[in-house]
Amino acid sequence: MKRIDWQLWLFPLLTLVLLVSICFQNQAALSNKESLTYTYLRQAVQGRLGYGAVGNYGNMISFHDLEPGDILLGGYPGCAYGRFSHASIYVGEGQVIEGYVDLGITQQPVEHFWTYSEICLLKVKADPAQKQAAVDYARSHLGELFYPVAFRPGERIWNCTKIIWEAYGQQGINLESNGDIWIAPDDFYDSPWVQVIREKSVL
Amino acid sequence: MKIVGRLYFIHIFAWLAIWLATYYPGLDVVLAFAYLLIIFLQIRSLGDESGGRAAAVFLAWQAPGIVFSVLSLLPWSFWGLKEYAFFLLMFWYTPVVPLLSLLQWVIAGYPLYYFLLLAMPLIYGLLFIIFVFTHRKQPAFSSSRIRCPP
């Protein structure tokens, strides 16, 4: 009888086991036709995979009344996973903490949000101490790894939305109520925990 | 070139399995080490090949990583590919991403993993050379053999 080549077949077998396990644990989320997973798949079938047509759309929204802990959402036309492609948490003094593939979790000036064609500023309905604790949590993860399709569990691998979701999750506030396996910027927009400060669409 | 096919097969399924394993934090790190062990065992079998043939195997196997790394470093973009080159580089090296996530230093405003991903074809090349040459059973080139006098 021929021996199984375990070096060749270990990862295909693990892929199958992990896929079944994740699907089994998330049956409700994965059967929801409005979930992010379905949105990704629908858009992929239509040939859309990325974050849309990057450009400088000059929305010139005002940031004057932002407070630490507020959330900014930005989007480009043709984004594959919703109206918004990016999220940041405002940390005060004209700075936001956000995630990029090359910079990891990083602190940047807020003004770059003027480049988006879709922009929205959100206030989280939480007390200032909770919001400051969320900011401190995000700040404690500066420099950590960004992976575009990061799953919800874990505090080592992030994307721009997961770091904000976890920062508020640590304060007992769940900004994503669908129970999906990943978080999208649009989830924050739809969350009952936030109110829109202002939003703008320039196209 | 059967070995190239095997390395691609292992790498692509390791990509899928290790990405899925990030859903279970900790398991991803274990599988990343398992991936390196399996790659080591596969490459070890090249110990009897000539240096040129071993280099050809490496270049064929790591061609995507080399292309994405070079595209990321170029100052200009071909067909807008530079926009996505670093994303693709990160996806290609997903099997070692859990190990990179353990390194949390920032140098000159960039995280250490950024530099390591750009250098990953060189790091893989170095490991490849070490794995191959530590398992040579005979010298690679006949001219270097010590001949006994008749």
Short mmCIF file of C-alpha atoms in Angstrom, two decimals, chain A residues 5-12 14-16 18-19 21-22 25-26 49-52 54 100-106 142-157 181-182, chain B residues 6 9-10 13-29 31 34-35 38 41-42 83-84 86-87 90-91 94 97-98 100-106 109-111 113-114:
data_model
loop_
_atom_site.label_atom_id
_atom_site.label_comp_id
_atom_site.label_asym_id
_atom_site.label_seq_id
_atom_site.Cartn_x
_atom_site.Cartn_y
_atom_site.Cartn_z
CA ASP A 5 2.74 12.04 1.36
CA TRP A 6 1.91 14.09 4.51
CA GLN A 7 4.16 17.00 3.54
CA LEU A 8 2.08 17.51 0.39
CA TRP A 9 -1.39 16.91 1.85
CA LEU A 10 -1.15 18.45 5.34
CA PHE A 11 -2.17 21.99 4.31
CA PRO A 12 -4.98 20.96 1.87
CA LEU A 14 -6.11 21.65 7.22
CA THR A 15 -7.70 24.09 4.76
CA LEU A 16 -10.73 21.83 4.50
CA LEU A 18 -10.60 24.99 9.09
CA LEU A 19 -13.08 26.04 6.40
CA SER A 21 -15.01 24.67 11.30
CA ILE A 22 -15.32 28.42 10.59
CA GLN A 25 -19.28 28.31 13.91
CA ASN A 26 -20.72 31.15 11.81
CA LEU A 49 -12.05 43.34 -5.69
CA GLY A 50 -10.33 46.44 -4.34
CA TYR A 51 -11.12 49.67 -2.55
CA GLY A 52 -12.24 51.56 -5.66
CA VAL A 54 -8.38 56.23 -5.59
CA TYR A 100 -2.63 50.73 6.19
CA VAL A 101 -1.01 47.73 4.57
CA ASP A 102 2.44 49.36 4.44
CA LEU A 103 2.29 51.46 7.63
CA GLY A 104 0.50 49.00 9.90
CA ILE A 105 -1.49 50.63 12.71
CA THR A 106 -0.35 54.22 12.45
CA LEU A 142 0.67 51.35 16.96
CA GLY A 143 3.11 49.61 14.61
CA GLU A 144 1.26 46.28 14.62
CA LEU A 145 0.53 44.28 11.48
CA PHE A 146 -2.22 45.15 8.99
CA TYR A 147 -3.70 42.31 6.94
CA PRO A 148 -6.48 43.29 4.50
CA VAL A 149 -8.78 40.33 5.21
CA ALA A 150 -8.33 40.04 8.99
CA PHE A 151 -10.90 37.95 10.84
CA ARG A 152 -12.59 39.28 14.00
CA PRO A 153 -10.77 37.12 16.60
CA GLY A 154 -7.28 37.95 17.83
CA GLU A 155 -5.30 41.03 18.82
CA ARG A 156 -2.21 40.62 16.64
CA ILE A 157 -3.42 40.98 13.04
CA ILE A 181 -16.59 37.00 10.57
CA TRP A 182 -15.01 40.35 9.63
CA ARG B 6 5.33 20.52 -5.16
CA PHE B 9 1.21 23.27 -4.17
CA ILE B 10 2.46 23.41 -0.57
CA PHE B 13 -2.45 25.54 0.37
CA ALA B 14 -0.33 26.86 3.27
CA TRP B 15 -1.54 30.35 2.19
CA LEU B 16 -5.16 29.22 2.53
CA ALA B 17 -4.75 27.15 5.70
CA ILE B 18 -2.68 29.75 7.56
CA TRP B 19 -5.01 32.60 6.56
CA LEU B 20 -7.98 30.55 7.85
CA ALA B 21 -5.98 29.66 10.98
CA THR B 22 -5.72 33.36 11.88
CA TYR B 23 -9.36 32.89 12.93
CA TYR B 24 -7.95 30.80 15.80
CA PRO B 25 -5.14 33.01 17.17
CA GLY B 26 -2.09 30.95 18.09
CA LEU B 27 -2.84 28.13 15.66
CA ASP B 28 -1.65 30.40 12.82
CA VAL B 29 1.80 30.72 14.43
CA LEU B 31 1.12 26.35 11.24
CA ALA B 34 4.99 23.77 10.29
CA TYR B 35 5.12 25.42 6.84
CA ILE B 38 7.87 21.27 5.40
CA LEU B 41 12.26 19.10 4.19
CA GLN B 42 11.30 19.67 0.55
CA GLU B 83 -1.10 50.49 -6.10
CA TYR B 84 -1.73 46.83 -5.38
CA PHE B 86 2.41 45.56 -1.74
CA PHE B 87 -1.04 44.01 -1.09
CA MET B 90 1.65 40.45 1.55
CA PHE B 91 -0.86 37.91 0.20
CA THR B 94 0.73 34.95 3.98
CA VAL B 97 2.53 36.65 8.16
CA PRO B 98 1.75 35.17 11.63
CA LEU B 100 5.81 38.79 11.14
CA SER B 101 2.90 39.81 13.38
CA LEU B 102 5.03 38.88 16.40
CA LEU B 103 7.52 41.64 15.50
CA GLN B 104 6.08 44.99 16.56
CA TRP B 105 8.93 47.48 16.09
CA VAL B 106 8.68 50.67 14.05
CA GLY B 109 7.82 55.54 10.56
CA TYR B 110 7.38 52.10 8.99
CA PRO B 111 6.70 48.86 10.87
CA TYR B 113 7.20 43.85 8.85
CA TYR B 114 7.11 46.32 5.92
#
